[in-house]
Amino acid sequence: MTSPVQTRGFDSRDPAAIHRFLASTYTTDLRIRAGEAGYHLVHQRVDAGPFALATTRQTAHLDIEVGEMDGLVVCRTRTAGISRASAGSTHLFGPGDAFLVTRPGQPFKLRWDPGEVELCVLDLGVLTQVATAATARRPGQIRFTGLGGVDPLLARQWQRTTSYVSDVVASIPNANAQPLVIGNAARMLAASALAIFPNTAFTDETAEDRRDASTATVRRAIAFMEENADRDIGAADIAGAAAVSQRAVQLAFRRHLGTTPMAHLRRIRLDRAHHDLVRADPRQETVSAIASRWGFANHSRFTARYHASYGVPPRETLRA
């Protein structure tokens, strides 16, 4: 179940208050040593259950020691210089760089020069949902194999993804009532992290996957989607219901329907949104609210997809 979306701000010059805030927010045994007195930290964070996005700026040369942290933490520095020491190696990062702060469960040290950074904290369970294979072939916990920064092109790709997700969460009406949108956003972040940062996720196609890519798999998957379209389900849930690997269900849909499981799920949800628009009272409902209810966070994309499918914009259906 998706947790309530919470937006929090923090602004302080009190070292003790800053320590308490960061330690409680990031649930870690954090130790801070400021390089000079009177430093100032401003922190803006959105918690959306399976992920959190934060922007933090501070004005000192800050030394931070962190013990074990849960979740995957990705940092992109906007203006700050950062030195991170972990697992016997040290890396230096500057404005525009994106990097993994640490591997889950591994202590690290940071030297953070004055400036601003962006942080993304992602639940490990979402990474597993995106990358998991069939039960018999699961690789165990996903490990990220490199702690260095990625090249500038990938760093910009990560920045575009987090900016899009941040805009989605900020723009949807009543975000706490939109679990489909929040779940999709979390999986988008996880897929981007797995694509950008080196890791051990199992994605190769096997002979078993090819055998399992049958019409029976498609039928089981579609039945599950039809029954659960109003729930926050993803590719791993669909594959689990079909009793095959994610790769097998992808192959099955491509082979027999010429599409992907998630594209088919979006089509089902578009149809449900259409039925809601037909039945809705335009004095009480809006196109945006109905679209968000069915997981469509981007209004213009929803309108274009709806028009292509039904021949009219959604507002005409609502007002008819």
Coordinates of C-alpha atoms in Angstrom, one line a residue:
M1 CA 0.0 0.0 0.0
T2 CA 1.4 3.4 -1.0
S3 CA 2.3 5.6 2.0
P4 CA 0.9 9.2 2.3
V5 CA 2.8 11.8 0.3
Q6 CA 4.4 14.3 2.7
T7 CA 6.3 17.5 1.9
R8 CA 8.7 18.8 4.5
G9 CA 11.0 21.8 4.8
F10 CA 13.8 22.4 7.2
D11 CA 15.9 25.6 7.7
S12 CA 18.4 25.9 10.5
R13 CA 21.7 27.3 11.7
D14 CA 21.7 25.2 14.9
P15 CA 24.2 22.3 14.5
A16 CA 22.4 20.2 17.1
A17 CA 19.0 20.7 15.4
I18 CA 20.6 19.9 12.0
H19 CA 22.0 16.7 13.3
R20 CA 18.7 15.6 14.8
F21 CA 16.8 16.4 11.7
L22 CA 19.2 14.6 9.3
A23 CA 19.5 11.6 11.6
S24 CA 15.8 11.2 12.0
T25 CA 15.0 11.9 8.3
Y26 CA 17.6 9.4 7.0
T27 CA 17.3 6.9 9.9
T28 CA 21.0 6.5 10.3
D29 CA 23.7 6.8 13.0
L30 CA 25.0 10.1 11.5
R31 CA 27.9 12.2 12.9
I32 CA 28.5 15.7 11.7
R33 CA 31.5 17.9 12.1
A34 CA 31.2 21.4 10.6
G35 CA 34.4 23.0 9.3
E36 CA 33.4 26.4 10.7
A37 CA 30.9 27.8 13.2
G38 CA 27.5 29.2 12.1
Y39 CA 26.7 27.1 9.1
H40 CA 23.3 27.1 7.6
L41 CA 21.4 24.2 6.1
V42 CA 18.1 24.3 4.1
H43 CA 16.4 21.0 3.2
Q44 CA 13.3 20.5 1.1
R45 CA 12.0 16.9 0.8
V46 CA 9.0 15.1 -0.6
D47 CA 8.3 11.6 0.8
A48 CA 6.1 9.4 -1.4
G49 CA 6.3 6.1 0.4
P50 CA 8.6 4.0 -1.9
F51 CA 10.8 7.0 -2.7
A52 CA 11.8 10.4 -1.5
L53 CA 13.3 13.4 -3.4
A54 CA 15.1 16.1 -1.6
T55 CA 17.1 19.3 -2.4
T56 CA 19.6 20.4 0.2
R57 CA 22.0 23.4 0.3
Q58 CA 24.4 24.4 3.0
T59 CA 27.1 27.0 3.5
A60 CA 30.0 25.3 5.3
H61 CA 32.7 22.7 4.6
L62 CA 30.8 19.8 6.2
D63 CA 32.3 16.4 7.2
I64 CA 29.7 13.7 7.6
E65 CA 30.2 10.1 8.7
V66 CA 27.3 7.7 8.1
G67 CA 26.8 4.1 9.2
E68 CA 24.4 1.7 7.5
M69 CA 21.5 3.2 5.5
D70 CA 18.5 1.4 4.2
G71 CA 17.6 2.0 0.6
L72 CA 19.5 3.2 -2.4
V73 CA 20.6 6.8 -2.2
V74 CA 21.5 8.6 -5.4
C75 CA 23.0 12.1 -5.4
R76 CA 23.3 14.7 -8.1
T77 CA 25.2 17.8 -7.2
R78 CA 23.9 21.1 -8.5
T79 CA 26.7 23.5 -7.2
A80 CA 28.5 21.7 -4.5
G81 CA 31.8 19.8 -4.5
I82 CA 31.7 16.4 -2.7
S83 CA 34.3 13.9 -1.7
R84 CA 33.0 10.5 -0.8
A85 CA 35.0 7.7 0.8
S86 CA 33.6 4.2 1.0
A87 CA 34.9 0.6 0.7
G88 CA 38.5 1.8 0.7
S89 CA 38.2 4.2 -2.2
T90 CA 37.6 7.9 -2.5
H91 CA 35.8 9.7 -5.3
L92 CA 35.4 13.4 -6.1
F93 CA 32.3 14.9 -7.6
G94 CA 31.4 18.4 -8.9
P95 CA 28.4 20.3 -10.3
G96 CA 26.3 18.1 -12.6
D97 CA 27.7 14.8 -11.4
A98 CA 25.4 12.0 -10.5
F99 CA 26.5 9.1 -8.3
L100 CA 25.5 6.5 -5.8
V101 CA 26.1 7.8 -2.3
T102 CA 26.7 4.3 -1.0
R103 CA 25.8 0.7 -1.5
P104 CA 22.9 -0.4 0.9
G105 CA 24.3 -1.3 4.3
Q106 CA 27.7 0.1 3.7
P107 CA 29.2 2.9 5.8
F108 CA 30.7 6.0 4.2
K109 CA 32.2 9.4 4.7
L110 CA 31.4 12.6 2.9
R111 CA 33.3 15.9 2.7
W112 CA 30.6 18.4 1.4
D113 CA 31.7 21.8 0.3
P114 CA 29.3 24.7 0.3
G115 CA 26.6 24.3 -2.3
E116 CA 23.4 22.5 -3.3
V117 CA 22.7 18.8 -4.0
E118 CA 19.7 16.7 -5.0
L119 CA 19.0 13.4 -3.3
C120 CA 16.8 10.4 -4.2
V121 CA 16.2 7.7 -1.7
L122 CA 14.6 4.6 -3.2
D123 CA 13.2 1.5 -1.5
L124 CA 15.1 -1.6 -2.4
G125 CA 11.8 -3.5 -2.8
V126 CA 11.0 -1.3 -5.8
L127 CA 14.3 -2.2 -7.4
T128 CA 13.5 -5.9 -6.9
Q129 CA 10.0 -5.4 -8.4
V130 CA 11.5 -3.9 -11.6
A131 CA 14.4 -6.4 -12.0
T132 CA 13.2 -9.7 -10.5
A133 CA 13.2 -12.8 -12.6
A134 CA 11.1 -15.9 -12.0
T135 CA 11.2 -17.3 -8.5
A136 CA 13.5 -20.2 -9.4
R137 CA 16.0 -17.9 -11.1
R138 CA 16.1 -14.9 -8.8
P139 CA 19.6 -13.6 -8.3
G140 CA 19.0 -12.6 -4.7
Q141 CA 19.5 -9.0 -3.5
I142 CA 20.5 -6.7 -6.3
R143 CA 24.0 -5.3 -5.9
F144 CA 25.4 -2.2 -7.4
T145 CA 28.9 -2.9 -8.5
G146 CA 30.4 0.6 -8.9
L147 CA 30.4 3.7 -6.7
G148 CA 32.0 6.1 -9.1
G149 CA 30.0 8.7 -11.0
V150 CA 28.4 8.1 -14.3
D151 CA 29.2 10.0 -17.5
P152 CA 27.6 13.4 -18.2
L153 CA 25.0 12.0 -20.6
L154 CA 23.7 9.5 -18.0
A155 CA 23.8 12.1 -15.3
R156 CA 21.5 14.3 -17.4
Q157 CA 19.2 11.4 -18.0
W158 CA 19.0 10.8 -14.2
Q159 CA 18.3 14.6 -13.7
R160 CA 15.5 14.5 -16.3
T161 CA 13.9 11.5 -14.7
T162 CA 13.9 12.9 -11.1
S163 CA 12.7 16.3 -12.4
Y164 CA 9.8 14.6 -14.2
V165 CA 8.8 12.6 -11.2
S166 CA 9.1 15.6 -8.9
D167 CA 6.8 17.6 -11.2
V168 CA 4.3 14.7 -11.4
V169 CA 4.1 14.4 -7.6
A170 CA 3.7 18.2 -7.2
S171 CA 1.1 18.6 -9.9
I172 CA -1.4 15.7 -9.4
P173 CA -4.5 16.7 -7.4
N174 CA -4.7 15.0 -4.0
A175 CA -1.5 13.0 -4.4
N176 CA -2.3 10.8 -1.4
A177 CA -5.3 9.4 -3.3
Q178 CA -3.3 8.5 -6.4
P179 CA -1.5 5.2 -5.6
L180 CA -1.2 4.2 -9.3
V181 CA 0.6 7.4 -10.1
I182 CA 3.0 7.1 -7.2
G183 CA 3.7 3.5 -7.9
N184 CA 4.4 4.2 -11.6
A185 CA 6.8 7.0 -10.5
A186 CA 8.7 4.8 -8.1
R187 CA 9.2 2.1 -10.8
M188 CA 10.3 4.8 -13.2
L189 CA 13.0 5.9 -10.8
A190 CA 14.0 2.3 -10.1
A191 CA 14.2 1.4 -13.8
S192 CA 16.3 4.5 -14.4
A193 CA 18.7 3.7 -11.6
L194 CA 19.1 0.1 -12.9
A195 CA 19.8 1.4 -16.4
I196 CA 22.3 4.1 -15.3
F197 CA 24.3 2.6 -12.4
P198 CA 26.2 -0.7 -12.9
N199 CA 24.5 -3.6 -11.1
T200 CA 23.9 -7.3 -11.0
A201 CA 20.2 -7.3 -12.0
F202 CA 19.2 -10.5 -14.0
T203 CA 17.7 -9.5 -17.3
D204 CA 19.0 -12.0 -19.9
E205 CA 16.5 -14.1 -21.9
T206 CA 16.7 -17.8 -21.3
A207 CA 15.4 -20.9 -23.1
E208 CA 12.9 -21.3 -20.2
D209 CA 11.7 -17.7 -20.9
R210 CA 11.1 -18.5 -24.6
R211 CA 9.2 -21.7 -23.7
D212 CA 7.0 -19.8 -21.2
A213 CA 6.1 -17.0 -23.7
S214 CA 2.9 -18.7 -24.6
T215 CA -0.7 -17.7 -25.3
A216 CA -1.6 -19.2 -21.9
T217 CA 0.8 -16.8 -20.2
V218 CA -0.9 -13.9 -22.1
R219 CA -4.3 -15.1 -20.9
R220 CA -3.3 -15.4 -17.3
A221 CA -1.6 -12.0 -17.4
I222 CA -4.5 -10.2 -18.9
A223 CA -7.0 -11.8 -16.5
F224 CA -4.9 -10.5 -13.6
M225 CA -4.7 -7.0 -15.2
E226 CA -8.4 -6.8 -15.8
E227 CA -9.1 -7.8 -12.2
N228 CA -6.5 -5.5 -10.6
A229 CA -6.3 -2.5 -12.9
D230 CA -7.4 -0.2 -10.1
R231 CA -4.4 -1.3 -7.9
D232 CA -0.8 -0.3 -8.0
I233 CA 0.6 -3.2 -9.9
G234 CA 3.7 -3.5 -12.0
A235 CA 5.5 -5.8 -14.3
A236 CA 6.7 -8.1 -11.4
D237 CA 3.1 -8.5 -10.2
I238 CA 1.9 -9.4 -13.7
A239 CA 4.7 -11.9 -14.2
G240 CA 4.0 -13.4 -10.7
A241 CA 0.3 -13.8 -11.5
A242 CA 1.2 -15.5 -14.8
A243 CA 3.7 -17.8 -12.9
V244 CA 6.6 -16.9 -15.3
S245 CA 9.6 -14.5 -15.3
Q246 CA 9.2 -10.9 -16.3
R247 CA 11.3 -11.6 -19.4
A248 CA 8.9 -14.4 -20.4
V249 CA 5.8 -12.3 -20.0
Q250 CA 7.5 -9.5 -22.0
L251 CA 8.3 -12.0 -24.8
A252 CA 4.8 -13.4 -24.7
F253 CA 3.1 -10.1 -25.2
R254 CA 5.5 -9.0 -27.9
R255 CA 5.1 -12.4 -29.7
H256 CA 1.3 -12.7 -29.6
L257 CA 0.0 -9.2 -29.2
G258 CA 2.8 -7.0 -30.6
T259 CA 2.9 -4.9 -27.4
T260 CA 4.2 -4.9 -23.8
P261 CA 2.4 -5.9 -20.6
M262 CA 2.6 -2.4 -19.2
A263 CA 1.3 -0.9 -22.5
H264 CA -1.6 -3.3 -22.4
L265 CA -2.3 -2.4 -18.8
R266 CA -2.4 1.3 -19.8
R267 CA -4.9 0.4 -22.5
I268 CA -7.1 -1.2 -19.9
R269 CA -6.9 1.8 -17.6
L270 CA -7.6 4.1 -20.5
D271 CA -10.8 2.2 -21.2
R272 CA -11.7 2.4 -17.5
A273 CA -11.1 6.2 -17.6
H274 CA -13.3 6.4 -20.7
H275 CA -16.2 4.7 -18.9
D276 CA -15.7 7.0 -15.9
L277 CA -15.8 10.1 -18.2
V278 CA -19.0 8.8 -19.8
R279 CA -20.7 8.3 -16.4
A280 CA -19.3 11.4 -14.6
D281 CA -21.1 14.5 -13.7
P282 CA -19.0 17.4 -15.1
R283 CA -20.1 19.6 -12.2
Q284 CA -18.4 17.3 -9.8
E285 CA -15.6 15.6 -11.7
T286 CA -12.7 16.8 -13.8
V287 CA -10.7 15.1 -16.6
S288 CA -7.5 15.6 -14.6
A289 CA -9.0 13.8 -11.5
I290 CA -10.3 10.9 -13.5
A291 CA -7.0 10.6 -15.5
S292 CA -5.0 10.6 -12.2
R293 CA -7.3 8.0 -10.7
W294 CA -6.3 5.6 -13.4
G295 CA -2.5 6.4 -13.3
F296 CA -2.2 9.1 -16.0
A297 CA -0.3 11.9 -14.4
N298 CA 0.5 13.9 -17.5
H299 CA -2.6 15.6 -18.7
S300 CA -1.5 16.4 -22.2
R301 CA -0.3 12.9 -22.8
F302 CA -3.6 11.5 -21.5
T303 CA -5.5 13.8 -23.8
A304 CA -3.5 12.9 -26.8
R305 CA -3.8 9.1 -26.1
Y306 CA -7.5 9.4 -25.4
H307 CA -8.2 11.4 -28.6
A308 CA -6.2 8.9 -30.6
S309 CA -8.3 6.0 -29.2
Y310 CA -11.8 7.6 -29.0
G311 CA -11.7 10.3 -31.7
V312 CA -12.6 13.1 -29.4
P313 CA -10.8 14.9 -26.5
P314 CA -11.7 13.6 -23.0
R315 CA -13.4 16.9 -22.1
E316 CA -16.0 16.4 -24.8
T317 CA -16.8 12.9 -23.4
L318 CA -17.2 14.4 -19.9
R319 CA -19.5 17.2 -21.1
A320 CA -21.6 15.0 -23.4

